[in-house]
Amino acid sequence: MTGYTFAYLDEQTKRMIRRALLKAVAIPGYQVPFSSREMPMPYGWGTGGVQVTAACLTPEDRLKVIDQGADDTTNAVSIRSFFRKVAGVATTEATAEATIIQTRHRIPETPLAEGQILVFQVPIPEPLRFLEPRETETRKMHALADYGLMHVRLYEDIARHGAITRAYAYPVQVEGRYVMDPSPIPKFDNPKLHRSPALMLFGAGREQRIYALPPYTEVRSLDFEDYPFEPTKAGHACALCGDDASYLDEVIVDDAGGRMFVCSDTDHCRSRRAAGRRGTMAAPFEDAAA
Amino acid sequence: MSAAEPLTGGFAAPAPDAARAFRAILEAMAQPGRIVRLAGAAAPAPAGPALAAALLTLADGTTPVHLAGDHDTPALRAWLRFHTGAPLMPRAGAAFAVGSWAALLPLSDYAAGTAEYPDRSATLIVALDRLEPAGARLTGPGIAAEARLSLPETAAFRANAARFPLGVDFLFVCGDRLAALPRSIRVEAA
Amino acid sequence: MYVAVKGGERAIAAAHAWLAEERRGDPAVPELSPDQIREQLRLAVNRVMAEGSLYDPDLAALALKQARGDAVEAVFLIRAFRTTLPRLAASRPLDTAAMACDRRISATFKDAPGGQVLGPTFDYTHRLIDFALAAGLPVPPAPVAPPQAGPMPHITGFLDREGLIRPEPPSDAEPPDLTRAPLALPADRALRLQALARADEGFLLALAYSTQRGYGSTHAFVGELRIGRVPVAVEIPELGLAVEIGEVELTECETVNQFAGSKSEPPQFTRGYGLALGMNERRTIAMALVDRALCARELGEDVGRGPAQDEEFVLSHCDNIQASGFLEHIKLPHYVDFQSESEGLRARRAAALAGREAAE
C-alpha cells in the first residue's frame, strides 16, 4: 500500500503511543491518557488495540488477530488484513507461533509464553464507569485508591442475588493498587491474567486510554472472603473436540432451539481435532481430509 | 559515518528501525533487569549507540529533553535538535533527562507525576560505565522471581519506588546495551 | 454433525462489492460527479467540512458520494484522511472583521455600519415544494447590488466600547488541540470551542434548544451572524512576513446574553461564540448558545440547571464519529459476553425458582 508509512501510523503518532505504553508498563493497571488518532475504522471496532499493535509491530513479527476467541470472525479478519496491507507482517492462527496477538473479548486457551504480547481491544477502560459516569470523579477515586464504591456495589449484588452477577469485564486489582477493567473477557479468563508470562497491553481508542500488565504481575479478581471469585463456563464439553475445560460458544442448530456448545478459541479446537480429539458432533477433521 | 557530526547518525530506515528499537525498550521496561541491545543509531560522544537509538525512538518536538553534565555538549545538542526537534529544558520540565548518574542526581529535581496523573513524570536515561545482570536485587511486576542489575546505588531507587504510583522511571544505557527500571520495582542491595 | 462457519474474508469482499453496486444505484441514471455535489448540495458539503474539520469542498463532495449521502459516514472518511496529513504550518489568526460578507444580520440593532445583508437565505422562503425544480429549468439570474464599500465592524464591538459586554481580551497563548492531546478536564474555553466546532450538528441543536427551554437558560440574542470569505495568511519565518495562501468561507455567530453579575463583576452582557467552516448557519447559532451555557462555571452562575452547562457531559458526547462508532459496535459479535451472561442468568433463575418452590 503506497502513501502510508510502515504500520499505517505516522512516526510522531507512534512515538506518542510508545511513550504512553512505557508509562503504562511502569505503572501497572493505571490508565495512561493518550491522544488517540482517528483510525480508518470505527471507534468501537478496536481502534485502541489497532493503534497499540501498530506502535509495537516490527517487520519480523507474526501477528494473530482474534475476536471472541476466533480467527475467522469478520472483525478479526478485517483487522488482520489491515495489518497485512499496511505493515506487510506475517500472520498466523496458531497461538504458540504468534509474537503479537490482538484480541477482542478472549484470552487464548493455549498458555502464553514469555516474549509474547497480548493486545486487548477495550471499549470502556474505566472499571468504575458504571458506578460513577464522571471521569473527573473516577480519576480522584483512583488517585486515592478509594474503591469502596466498587466493593459496596459487588456486595449489594451478593445481597440481592446471592452471587456477584458480573459475568464479563470482571474487575481486577493489580499488585494491590489499581483496580482495572480487564476488557470484556468472560470472567472465566480472569485467572489467565494473574502472573502471565506474556506482556498484556490494553488500548481504548475512543476513550483515549492505554494500560498494561507486565509479565508476572499480581492480578486479583475482586471478591470477598465468604464469596470467593469463581471463574465459570457452560457446563458442557465442546461438541467438536470434546474439551470440557475450554470456554464455549453457544450455537443454535435447529428450528426447535436445539443447541450445541463449541470452543470459542478456534485455534485451540482445531489443534485438538488435528490431534485426533473428537466431540459428540464432530465431522471428520477437515484438514486431515484435505 | 562519523558519530561526531550532528547531521548523521539517524536511523537508516526510520519506521522499521524505530519499531525494532522500541520493542527492545518495551521488553526491557516490561522485564526490569533484562539487558537488550539497540543498534542502528549513532550520536556524538559521550552518547553511545543505545542512547542514540532510545532518543531517536522516544523524543520529538513534544518532549522536552534535559542534557546533564558531560552530556550537555554543543555537538549532542545539535544532534538532538536536528534528529528529534526536542526542545532542551531544565530538569523540572523535562520528559527525558540524559546523563551520568552523578550528573542527574538528585531525583527530586524531576517531575514525578501527580496523584491523578502519575504518568506525567520524567524518564531518566542514565549512561553507565558497566551494565550487567549482577548486583542489586529486583522484584516486582515483570520479574518472575528476582532479577539482578548493576545499579549505581540502591537508596535513591528504593526512595523512588516508595512513592509509587508517583516516581520517575529509568533507562540505563552502556554502549549498545539498555536495561530499564520502572518505579514499580522493589530494589534491595546485593 | 456440525462444521463451523468459515470464509469471513470472502463474505467481507462480497459485501463490499454489493455496497459499491448499491452506491451507484440504477446504472441507467447518469452518475453524480463530485463537482455536482459540491455545487448543488453545498450545505451537505459544508456540514462534512465543519464536522470533518477540514476545509476541502472537493474532498468533502467526494466523501459524500462515497458515503452514499450519509453525512456522518462522510465526516468519518474526512477525519480518517485528515489525521494522516502532515501539518506544514499554522495560519495567523483569521480576522473575521475583515470578512467579505455574503450575509450579515443582527437581531440586536435595527441598523449598524455595514447594514443588514440578507444574502442567500431560506429564512423567508415559503416551504412549498418547488415541483419546477424537478424539470431542471435554468435559474434566472439574481439581481446584483454594488459591493459594500465601507467596513463591516462586529456588532459586539459597539457594546464593547460602552463597557456593556464582558470583554474577551485577546491572547497569544497557543490554543490546545484535542486532536493532538487527550481531552483533560476541566477544559478551557478554547478547547471547548474546538470540540463544539466539530461536534455533531444534531447534538448541538438539541442542546442549544434545551437552554432556550430553561435547561440552563442564557437568554440569547443573535448579536450578529455573518457569512463570507476570509483570507488565510501564513507566516514564513525565512521571509519574516505573512503570505496570503487563500481564503475560506466561514460562518460566525456572536450571541449577546444576559449576565446578572457576580461578586467580582457588575451586571453586563456576555457573549456566546460560534464559528464553522462553510455556510453553516444553524450549527453556528447552536454552537454559540452551547458555548455560552458552558461558560456558566467560569461566570459563577448557577450550574447544574441543564445538560448544556455540563462540560464533561457535552465534550464527552458531542463527537458523532465517537458516538456512532460506539453505538454501532454493539452489532459486532458479543457471543462470549452474551454466553457468560446467559449462563449466569440461567443459574440465578434456577436458584430463584427453586427458592420459590421450596417456599410454597
JSON list of N, CA, C and O in Angstrom, two decimals, chain A residues 35 37-38 41-45 68 72 84 104-105 134-136 184 186 206 208 240 247 250 259-260 281, chain C residues 1-2 5 9 76 79 83-84 179-180 183 310 312 322 325-326 329 333-337 339-341 346:
[
{"chain": "A", "resi": 35, "resn": "SER", "atom": "N", "xyz": [-3.30, 10.54, 23.05]},
{"chain": "A", "resi": 35, "resn": "SER", "atom": "CA", "xyz": [-4.14, 11.26, 22.08]},
{"chain": "A", "resi": 35, "resn": "SER", "atom": "C", "xyz": [-4.40, 10.34, 20.89]},
{"chain": "A", "resi": 35, "resn": "SER", "atom": "O", "xyz": [-3.79, 10.44, 19.84]},
{"chain": "A", "resi": 37, "resn": "ARG", "atom": "N", "xyz": [-5.70, 8.58, 17.74]},
{"chain": "A", "resi": 37, "resn": "ARG", "atom": "CA", "xyz": [-5.96, 9.15, 16.43]},
{"chain": "A", "resi": 37, "resn": "ARG", "atom": "C", "xyz": [-7.25, 8.60, 15.84]},
{"chain": "A", "resi": 37, "resn": "ARG", "atom": "O", "xyz": [-7.72, 7.54, 16.24]},
{"chain": "A", "resi": 38, "resn": "GLU", "atom": "N", "xyz": [-7.75, 9.33, 14.85]},
{"chain": "A", "resi": 38, "resn": "GLU", "atom": "CA", "xyz": [-8.92, 8.82, 14.15]},
{"chain": "A", "resi": 38, "resn": "GLU", "atom": "C", "xyz": [-8.46, 7.81, 13.11]},
{"chain": "A", "resi": 38, "resn": "GLU", "atom": "O", "xyz": [-7.77, 8.14, 12.17]},
{"chain": "A", "resi": 41, "resn": "MET", "atom": "N", "xyz": [-11.10, 2.96, 10.77]},
{"chain": "A", "resi": 41, "resn": "MET", "atom": "CA", "xyz": [-12.14, 2.01, 11.15]},
{"chain": "A", "resi": 41, "resn": "MET", "atom": "C", "xyz": [-12.88, 2.63, 12.32]},
{"chain": "A", "resi": 41, "resn": "MET", "atom": "O", "xyz": [-12.33, 3.49, 13.00]},
{"chain": "A", "resi": 42, "resn": "PRO", "atom": "N", "xyz": [-14.14, 2.24, 12.54]},
{"chain": "A", "resi": 42, "resn": "PRO", "atom": "CA", "xyz": [-14.93, 2.97, 13.53]},
{"chain": "A", "resi": 42, "resn": "PRO", "atom": "C", "xyz": [-14.44, 2.76, 14.96]},
{"chain": "A", "resi": 42, "resn": "PRO", "atom": "O", "xyz": [-13.90, 1.71, 15.29]},
{"chain": "A", "resi": 43, "resn": "TYR", "atom": "N", "xyz": [-14.65, 3.79, 15.78]},
{"chain": "A", "resi": 43, "resn": "TYR", "atom": "CA", "xyz": [-14.48, 3.64, 17.22]},
{"chain": "A", "resi": 43, "resn": "TYR", "atom": "C", "xyz": [-15.37, 2.51, 17.69]},
{"chain": "A", "resi": 43, "resn": "TYR", "atom": "O", "xyz": [-16.53, 2.42, 17.28]},
{"chain": "A", "resi": 44, "resn": "GLY", "atom": "N", "xyz": [-14.86, 1.66, 18.53]},
{"chain": "A", "resi": 44, "resn": "GLY", "atom": "CA", "xyz": [-15.65, 0.52, 19.00]},
{"chain": "A", "resi": 44, "resn": "GLY", "atom": "C", "xyz": [-15.29, -0.74, 18.24]},
{"chain": "A", "resi": 44, "resn": "GLY", "atom": "O", "xyz": [-15.67, -1.83, 18.63]},
{"chain": "A", "resi": 45, "resn": "TRP", "atom": "N", "xyz": [-14.54, -0.58, 17.15]},
{"chain": "A", "resi": 45, "resn": "TRP", "atom": "CA", "xyz": [-14.13, -1.73, 16.32]},
{"chain": "A", "resi": 45, "resn": "TRP", "atom": "C", "xyz": [-12.69, -2.15, 16.65]},
{"chain": "A", "resi": 45, "resn": "TRP", "atom": "O", "xyz": [-12.10, -2.91, 15.91]},
{"chain": "A", "resi": 68, "resn": "GLN", "atom": "N", "xyz": [-13.70, -12.76, 19.87]},
{"chain": "A", "resi": 68, "resn": "GLN", "atom": "CA", "xyz": [-14.48, -13.81, 20.53]},
{"chain": "A", "resi": 68, "resn": "GLN", "atom": "C", "xyz": [-13.70, -15.14, 20.54]},
{"chain": "A", "resi": 68, "resn": "GLN", "atom": "O", "xyz": [-14.29, -16.20, 20.53]},
{"chain": "A", "resi": 72, "resn": "ASP", "atom": "N", "xyz": [-11.57, -16.35, 12.62]},
{"chain": "A", "resi": 72, "resn": "ASP", "atom": "CA", "xyz": [-12.32, -16.19, 11.38]},
{"chain": "A", "resi": 72, "resn": "ASP", "atom": "C", "xyz": [-13.57, -15.32, 11.54]},
{"chain": "A", "resi": 72, "resn": "ASP", "atom": "O", "xyz": [-14.39, -15.26, 10.64]},
{"chain": "A", "resi": 84, "resn": "ARG", "atom": "N", "xyz": [-1.83, -6.82, 7.36]},
{"chain": "A", "resi": 84, "resn": "ARG", "atom": "CA", "xyz": [-1.09, -7.43, 6.24]},
{"chain": "A", "resi": 84, "resn": "ARG", "atom": "C", "xyz": [-0.82, -6.37, 5.18]},
{"chain": "A", "resi": 84, "resn": "ARG", "atom": "O", "xyz": [0.26, -6.29, 4.60]},
{"chain": "A", "resi": 104, "resn": "ARG", "atom": "N", "xyz": [-10.08, -9.44, 20.95]},
{"chain": "A", "resi": 104, "resn": "ARG", "atom": "CA", "xyz": [-11.28, -8.80, 21.45]},
{"chain": "A", "resi": 104, "resn": "ARG", "atom": "C", "xyz": [-12.03, -9.86, 22.25]},
{"chain": "A", "resi": 104, "resn": "ARG", "atom": "O", "xyz": [-12.42, -10.89, 21.73]},
{"chain": "A", "resi": 105, "resn": "HIS", "atom": "N", "xyz": [-12.16, -9.62, 23.54]},
{"chain": "A", "resi": 105, "resn": "HIS", "atom": "CA", "xyz": [-13.02, -10.39, 24.45]},
{"chain": "A", "resi": 105, "resn": "HIS", "atom": "C", "xyz": [-12.53, -11.78, 24.87]},
{"chain": "A", "resi": 105, "resn": "HIS", "atom": "O", "xyz": [-13.28, -12.49, 25.52]},
{"chain": "A", "resi": 134, "resn": "ARG", "atom": "N", "xyz": [-18.68, 10.14, 35.77]},
{"chain": "A", "resi": 134, "resn": "ARG", "atom": "CA", "xyz": [-17.78, 11.27, 35.55]},
{"chain": "A", "resi": 134, "resn": "ARG", "atom": "C", "xyz": [-16.32, 10.88, 35.68]},
{"chain": "A", "resi": 134, "resn": "ARG", "atom": "O", "xyz": [-15.88, 10.42, 36.73]},
{"chain": "A", "resi": 135, "resn": "GLU", "atom": "N", "xyz": [-15.58, 11.15, 34.61]},
{"chain": "A", "resi": 135, "resn": "GLU", "atom": "CA", "xyz": [-14.14, 10.92, 34.60]},
{"chain": "A", "resi": 135, "resn": "GLU", "atom": "C", "xyz": [-13.46, 11.72, 35.72]},
{"chain": "A", "resi": 135, "resn": "GLU", "atom": "O", "xyz": [-12.54, 11.24, 36.38]},
{"chain": "A", "resi": 136, "resn": "THR", "atom": "N", "xyz": [-13.92, 12.97, 35.94]},
{"chain": "A", "resi": 136, "resn": "THR", "atom": "CA", "xyz": [-13.29, 13.80, 36.96]},
{"chain": "A", "resi": 136, "resn": "THR", "atom": "C", "xyz": [-13.41, 13.15, 38.35]},
{"chain": "A", "resi": 136, "resn": "THR", "atom": "O", "xyz": [-12.52, 13.32, 39.19]},
{"chain": "A", "resi": 184, "resn": "PRO", "atom": "N", "xyz": [-13.82, -6.69, 28.10]},
{"chain": "A", "resi": 184, "resn": "PRO", "atom": "CA", "xyz": [-14.95, -7.63, 28.29]},
{"chain": "A", "resi": 184, "resn": "PRO", "atom": "C", "xyz": [-14.60, -9.09, 28.01]},
{"chain": "A", "resi": 184, "resn": "PRO", "atom": "O", "xyz": [-15.27, -9.77, 27.25]},
{"chain": "A", "resi": 186, "resn": "PRO", "atom": "N", "xyz": [-14.69, -12.94, 29.34]},
{"chain": "A", "resi": 186, "resn": "PRO", "atom": "CA", "xyz": [-15.52, -13.61, 30.35]},
{"chain": "A", "resi": 186, "resn": "PRO", "atom": "C", "xyz": [-14.70, -13.80, 31.61]},
{"chain": "A", "resi": 186, "resn": "PRO", "atom": "O", "xyz": [-13.47, -13.94, 31.52]},
{"chain": "A", "resi": 206, "resn": "ARG", "atom": "N", "xyz": [-11.37, 5.20, 21.60]},
{"chain": "A", "resi": 206, "resn": "ARG", "atom": "CA", "xyz": [-12.35, 6.28, 21.76]},
{"chain": "A", "resi": 206, "resn": "ARG", "atom": "C", "xyz": [-12.17, 6.96, 23.12]},
{"chain": "A", "resi": 206, "resn": "ARG", "atom": "O", "xyz": [-12.28, 8.17, 23.24]},
{"chain": "A", "resi": 208, "resn": "GLN", "atom": "N", "xyz": [-9.40, 7.04, 24.73]},
{"chain": "A", "resi": 208, "resn": "GLN", "atom": "CA", "xyz": [-8.04, 7.59, 24.77]},
{"chain": "A", "resi": 208, "resn": "GLN", "atom": "C", "xyz": [-7.24, 7.13, 25.99]},
{"chain": "A", "resi": 208, "resn": "GLN", "atom": "O", "xyz": [-6.63, 7.94, 26.70]},
{"chain": "A", "resi": 240, "resn": "LEU", "atom": "N", "xyz": [-17.23, -30.42, 19.23]},
{"chain": "A", "resi": 240, "resn": "LEU", "atom": "CA", "xyz": [-16.33, -30.75, 18.12]},
{"chain": "A", "resi": 240, "resn": "LEU", "atom": "C", "xyz": [-15.07, -31.47, 18.59]},
{"chain": "A", "resi": 240, "resn": "LEU", "atom": "O", "xyz": [-14.66, -32.47, 18.01]},
{"chain": "A", "resi": 247, "resn": "TYR", "atom": "N", "xyz": [-13.42, -22.52, 27.17]},
{"chain": "A", "resi": 247, "resn": "TYR", "atom": "CA", "xyz": [-14.60, -21.67, 27.17]},
{"chain": "A", "resi": 247, "resn": "TYR", "atom": "C", "xyz": [-15.42, -21.93, 25.92]},
{"chain": "A", "resi": 247, "resn": "TYR", "atom": "O", "xyz": [-14.86, -22.09, 24.83]},
{"chain": "A", "resi": 250, "resn": "GLU", "atom": "N", "xyz": [-22.16, -20.78, 22.44]},
{"chain": "A", "resi": 250, "resn": "GLU", "atom": "CA", "xyz": [-23.42, -21.49, 22.34]},
{"chain": "A", "resi": 250, "resn": "GLU", "atom": "C", "xyz": [-23.96, -21.27, 20.93]},
{"chain": "A", "resi": 250, "resn": "GLU", "atom": "O", "xyz": [-24.02, -20.15, 20.46]},
{"chain": "A", "resi": 259, "resn": "ARG", "atom": "N", "xyz": [-29.35, -26.85, 20.85]},
{"chain": "A", "resi": 259, "resn": "ARG", "atom": "CA", "xyz": [-28.06, -26.15, 20.97]},
{"chain": "A", "resi": 259, "resn": "ARG", "atom": "C", "xyz": [-26.91, -27.11, 20.86]},
{"chain": "A", "resi": 259, "resn": "ARG", "atom": "O", "xyz": [-27.04, -28.29, 21.17]},
{"chain": "A", "resi": 260, "resn": "MET", "atom": "N", "xyz": [-25.80, -26.52, 20.57]},
{"chain": "A", "resi": 260, "resn": "MET", "atom": "CA", "xyz": [-24.55, -27.22, 20.77]},
{"chain": "A", "resi": 260, "resn": "MET", "atom": "C", "xyz": [-23.56, -26.22, 21.35]},
{"chain": "A", "resi": 260, "resn": "MET", "atom": "O", "xyz": [-23.74, -25.02, 21.25]},
{"chain": "A", "resi": 281, "resn": "MET", "atom": "N", "xyz": [-20.39, -34.20, 18.20]},
{"chain": "A", "resi": 281, "resn": "MET", "atom": "CA", "xyz": [-20.97, -33.82, 16.91]},
{"chain": "A", "resi": 281, "resn": "MET", "atom": "C", "xyz": [-19.90, -33.52, 15.88]},
{"chain": "A", "resi": 281, "resn": "MET", "atom": "O", "xyz": [-20.13, -32.81, 14.91]},
{"chain": "C", "resi": 1, "resn": "MET", "atom": "N", "xyz": [-23.84, -33.67, 13.15]},
{"chain": "C", "resi": 1, "resn": "MET", "atom": "CA", "xyz": [-22.54, -33.25, 12.61]},
{"chain": "C", "resi": 1, "resn": "MET", "atom": "C", "xyz": [-22.58, -31.77, 12.31]},
{"chain": "C", "resi": 1, "resn": "MET", "atom": "O", "xyz": [-23.56, -31.28, 11.77]},
{"chain": "C", "resi": 2, "resn": "TYR", "atom": "N", "xyz": [-21.56, -31.06, 12.67]},
{"chain": "C", "resi": 2, "resn": "TYR", "atom": "CA", "xyz": [-21.59, -29.62, 12.52]},
{"chain": "C", "resi": 2, "resn": "TYR", "atom": "C", "xyz": [-20.22, -29.12, 12.11]},
{"chain": "C", "resi": 2, "resn": "TYR", "atom": "O", "xyz": [-19.21, -29.51, 12.69]},
{"chain": "C", "resi": 5, "resn": "VAL", "atom": "N", "xyz": [-18.91, -22.09, 10.73]},
{"chain": "C", "resi": 5, "resn": "VAL", "atom": "CA", "xyz": [-18.92, -21.18, 9.58]},
{"chain": "C", "resi": 5, "resn": "VAL", "atom": "C", "xyz": [-17.52, -20.69, 9.28]},
{"chain": "C", "resi": 5, "resn": "VAL", "atom": "O", "xyz": [-16.78, -20.30, 10.18]},
{"chain": "C", "resi": 9, "resn": "GLU", "atom": "N", "xyz": [-13.38, -13.77, 5.10]},
{"chain": "C", "resi": 9, "resn": "GLU", "atom": "CA", "xyz": [-12.73, -12.87, 4.15]},
{"chain": "C", "resi": 9, "resn": "GLU", "atom": "C", "xyz": [-13.55, -12.75, 2.87]},
{"chain": "C", "resi": 9, "resn": "GLU", "atom": "O", "xyz": [-13.74, -11.66, 2.33]},
{"chain": "C", "resi": 76, "resn": "PHE", "atom": "N", "xyz": [-16.61, 10.82, 8.73]},
{"chain": "C", "resi": 76, "resn": "PHE", "atom": "CA", "xyz": [-15.66, 9.79, 9.16]},
{"chain": "C", "resi": 76, "resn": "PHE", "atom": "C", "xyz": [-14.53, 9.63, 8.13]},
{"chain": "C", "resi": 76, "resn": "PHE", "atom": "O", "xyz": [-13.34, 9.61, 8.48]},
{"chain": "C", "resi": 79, "resn": "ARG", "atom": "N", "xyz": [-12.27, 12.65, 8.42]},
{"chain": "C", "resi": 79, "resn": "ARG", "atom": "CA", "xyz": [-11.46, 12.63, 9.65]},
{"chain": "C", "resi": 79, "resn": "ARG", "atom": "C", "xyz": [-10.31, 11.65, 9.53]},
{"chain": "C", "resi": 79, "resn": "ARG", "atom": "O", "xyz": [-9.18, 11.94, 9.93]},
{"chain": "C", "resi": 83, "resn": "THR", "atom": "N", "xyz": [-6.24, 12.89, 9.69]},
{"chain": "C", "resi": 83, "resn": "THR", "atom": "CA", "xyz": [-5.21, 12.55, 10.68]},
{"chain": "C", "resi": 83, "resn": "THR", "atom": "C", "xyz": [-3.91, 12.14, 10.01]},
{"chain": "C", "resi": 83, "resn": "THR", "atom": "O", "xyz": [-2.87, 12.16, 10.66]},
{"chain": "C", "resi": 84, "resn": "THR", "atom": "N", "xyz": [-3.95, 11.74, 8.74]},
{"chain": "C", "resi": 84, "resn": "THR", "atom": "CA", "xyz": [-2.71, 11.30, 8.09]},
{"chain": "C", "resi": 84, "resn": "THR", "atom": "C", "xyz": [-1.98, 12.46, 7.43]},
{"chain": "C", "resi": 84, "resn": "THR", "atom": "O", "xyz": [-0.88, 12.28, 6.92]},
{"chain": "C", "resi": 179, "resn": "THR", "atom": "N", "xyz": [-7.17, 17.10, 18.93]},
{"chain": "C", "resi": 179, "resn": "THR", "atom": "CA", "xyz": [-6.79, 16.02, 18.03]},
{"chain": "C", "resi": 179, "resn": "THR", "atom": "C", "xyz": [-5.35, 15.59, 18.26]},
{"chain": "C", "resi": 179, "resn": "THR", "atom": "O", "xyz": [-4.88, 14.63, 17.67]},
{"chain": "C", "resi": 180, "resn": "ARG", "atom": "N", "xyz": [-4.63, 16.32, 19.10]},
{"chain": "C", "resi": 180, "resn": "ARG", "atom": "CA", "xyz": [-3.22, 16.01, 19.35]},
{"chain": "C", "resi": 180, "resn": "ARG", "atom": "C", "xyz": [-2.93, 15.70, 20.80]},
{"chain": "C", "resi": 180, "resn": "ARG", "atom": "O", "xyz": [-1.83, 15.23, 21.11]},
{"chain": "C", "resi": 183, "resn": "LEU", "atom": "N", "xyz": [-8.17, 14.58, 25.78]},
{"chain": "C", "resi": 183, "resn": "LEU", "atom": "CA", "xyz": [-9.04, 15.54, 26.45]},
{"chain": "C", "resi": 183, "resn": "LEU", "atom": "C", "xyz": [-8.81, 15.48, 27.96]},
{"chain": "C", "resi": 183, "resn": "LEU", "atom": "O", "xyz": [-8.91, 14.43, 28.57]},
{"chain": "C", "resi": 310, "resn": "ASP", "atom": "N", "xyz": [-23.02, 21.29, 31.34]},
{"chain": "C", "resi": 310, "resn": "ASP", "atom": "CA", "xyz": [-22.18, 20.25, 31.92]},
{"chain": "C", "resi": 310, "resn": "ASP", "atom": "C", "xyz": [-21.04, 19.92, 30.96]},
{"chain": "C", "resi": 310, "resn": "ASP", "atom": "O", "xyz": [-21.19, 19.16, 30.01]},
{"chain": "C", "resi": 312, "resn": "GLU", "atom": "N", "xyz": [-18.27, 18.18, 31.08]},
{"chain": "C", "resi": 312, "resn": "GLU", "atom": "CA", "xyz": [-17.84, 16.80, 30.85]},
{"chain": "C", "resi": 312, "resn": "GLU", "atom": "C", "xyz": [-18.86, 16.04, 30.01]},
{"chain": "C", "resi": 312, "resn": "GLU", "atom": "O", "xyz": [-18.50, 15.29, 29.10]},
{"chain": "C", "resi": 322, "resn": "GLN", "atom": "N", "xyz": [-17.12, 9.38, 17.31]},
{"chain": "C", "resi": 322, "resn": "GLN", "atom": "CA", "xyz": [-17.00, 8.56, 18.52]},
{"chain": "C", "resi": 322, "resn": "GLN", "atom": "C", "xyz": [-18.34, 7.92, 18.86]},
{"chain": "C", "resi": 322, "resn": "GLN", "atom": "O", "xyz": [-18.43, 6.72, 19.13]},
{"chain": "C", "resi": 325, "resn": "GLY", "atom": "N", "xyz": [-19.59, 5.27, 16.23]},
{"chain": "C", "resi": 325, "resn": "GLY", "atom": "CA", "xyz": [-18.77, 4.07, 16.29]},
{"chain": "C", "resi": 325, "resn": "GLY", "atom": "C", "xyz": [-19.13, 3.21, 17.49]},
{"chain": "C", "resi": 325, "resn": "GLY", "atom": "O", "xyz": [-19.36, 2.01, 17.37]},
{"chain": "C", "resi": 326, "resn": "PHE", "atom": "N", "xyz": [-19.24, 3.86, 18.64]},
{"chain": "C", "resi": 326, "resn": "PHE", "atom": "CA", "xyz": [-19.51, 3.07, 19.84]},
{"chain": "C", "resi": 326, "resn": "PHE", "atom": "C", "xyz": [-20.94, 2.54, 19.84]},
{"chain": "C", "resi": 326, "resn": "PHE", "atom": "O", "xyz": [-21.19, 1.41, 20.26]},
{"chain": "C", "resi": 329, "resn": "HIS", "atom": "N", "xyz": [-21.04, -0.40, 17.46]},
{"chain": "C", "resi": 329, "resn": "HIS", "atom": "CA", "xyz": [-20.18, -1.56, 17.73]},
{"chain": "C", "resi": 329, "resn": "HIS", "atom": "C", "xyz": [-20.95, -2.67, 18.44]},
{"chain": "C", "resi": 329, "resn": "HIS", "atom": "O", "xyz": [-20.52, -3.81, 18.42]},
{"chain": "C", "resi": 333, "resn": "PRO", "atom": "N", "xyz": [-19.87, -9.13, 16.98]},
{"chain": "C", "resi": 333, "resn": "PRO", "atom": "CA", "xyz": [-20.08, -10.33, 17.80]},
{"chain": "C", "resi": 333, "resn": "PRO", "atom": "C", "xyz": [-19.83, -10.05, 19.28]},
{"chain": "C", "resi": 333, "resn": "PRO", "atom": "O", "xyz": [-18.84, -9.40, 19.63]},
{"chain": "C", "resi": 334, "resn": "HIS", "atom": "N", "xyz": [-20.73, -10.48, 20.11]},
{"chain": "C", "resi": 334, "resn": "HIS", "atom": "CA", "xyz": [-20.54, -10.46, 21.56]},
{"chain": "C", "resi": 334, "resn": "HIS", "atom": "C", "xyz": [-20.91, -11.83, 22.11]},
{"chain": "C", "resi": 334, "resn": "HIS", "atom": "O", "xyz": [-21.42, -11.95, 23.20]},
{"chain": "C", "resi": 335, "resn": "TYR", "atom": "N", "xyz": [-20.66, -12.89, 21.29]},
{"chain": "C", "resi": 335, "resn": "TYR", "atom": "CA", "xyz": [-21.08, -14.24, 21.71]},
{"chain": "C", "resi": 335, "resn": "TYR", "atom": "C", "xyz": [-20.56, -14.59, 23.08]},
{"chain": "C", "resi": 335, "resn": "TYR", "atom": "O", "xyz": [-21.25, -15.19, 23.90]},
{"chain": "C", "resi": 336, "resn": "VAL", "atom": "N", "xyz": [-19.29, -14.22, 23.30]},
{"chain": "C", "resi": 336, "resn": "VAL", "atom": "CA", "xyz": [-18.60, -14.64, 24.51]},
{"chain": "C", "resi": 336, "resn": "VAL", "atom": "C", "xyz": [-19.23, -13.99, 25.73]},
{"chain": "C", "resi": 336, "resn": "VAL", "atom": "O", "xyz": [-19.57, -14.66, 26.71]},
{"chain": "C", "resi": 337, "resn": "ASP", "atom": "N", "xyz": [-19.43, -12.66, 25.65]},
{"chain": "C", "resi": 337, "resn": "ASP", "atom": "CA", "xyz": [-20.04, -11.97, 26.78]},
{"chain": "C", "resi": 337, "resn": "ASP", "atom": "C", "xyz": [-21.48, -12.43, 26.99]},
{"chain": "C", "resi": 337, "resn": "ASP", "atom": "O", "xyz": [-21.93, -12.63, 28.10]},
{"chain": "C", "resi": 339, "resn": "GLN", "atom": "N", "xyz": [-22.80, -15.28, 26.19]},
{"chain": "C", "resi": 339, "resn": "GLN", "atom": "CA", "xyz": [-22.83, -16.63, 26.75]},
{"chain": "C", "resi": 339, "resn": "GLN", "atom": "C", "xyz": [-22.60, -16.57, 28.26]},
{"chain": "C", "resi": 339, "resn": "GLN", "atom": "O", "xyz": [-23.30, -17.21, 29.02]},
{"chain": "C", "resi": 340, "resn": "SER", "atom": "N", "xyz": [-21.64, -15.75, 28.68]},
{"chain": "C", "resi": 340, "resn": "SER", "atom": "CA", "xyz": [-21.36, -15.70, 30.11]},
{"chain": "C", "resi": 340, "resn": "SER", "atom": "C", "xyz": [-22.53, -15.09, 30.87]},
{"chain": "C", "resi": 340, "resn": "SER", "atom": "O", "xyz": [-22.86, -15.52, 31.97]},
{"chain": "C", "resi": 341, "resn": "GLU", "atom": "N", "xyz": [-23.20, -14.11, 30.24]},
{"chain": "C", "resi": 341, "resn": "GLU", "atom": "CA", "xyz": [-24.39, -13.52, 30.87]},
{"chain": "C", "resi": 341, "resn": "GLU", "atom": "C", "xyz": [-25.50, -14.55, 30.97]},
{"chain": "C", "resi": 341, "resn": "GLU", "atom": "O", "xyz": [-26.15, -14.69, 32.01]},
{"chain": "C", "resi": 346, "resn": "ARG", "atom": "N", "xyz": [-29.23, -18.12, 33.75]},
{"chain": "C", "resi": 346, "resn": "ARG", "atom": "CA", "xyz": [-29.86, -19.44, 33.91]},
{"chain": "C", "resi": 346, "resn": "ARG", "atom": "C", "xyz": [-29.67, -19.93, 35.34]},
{"chain": "C", "resi": 346, "resn": "ARG", "atom": "O", "xyz": [-30.61, -20.42, 35.97]}
]
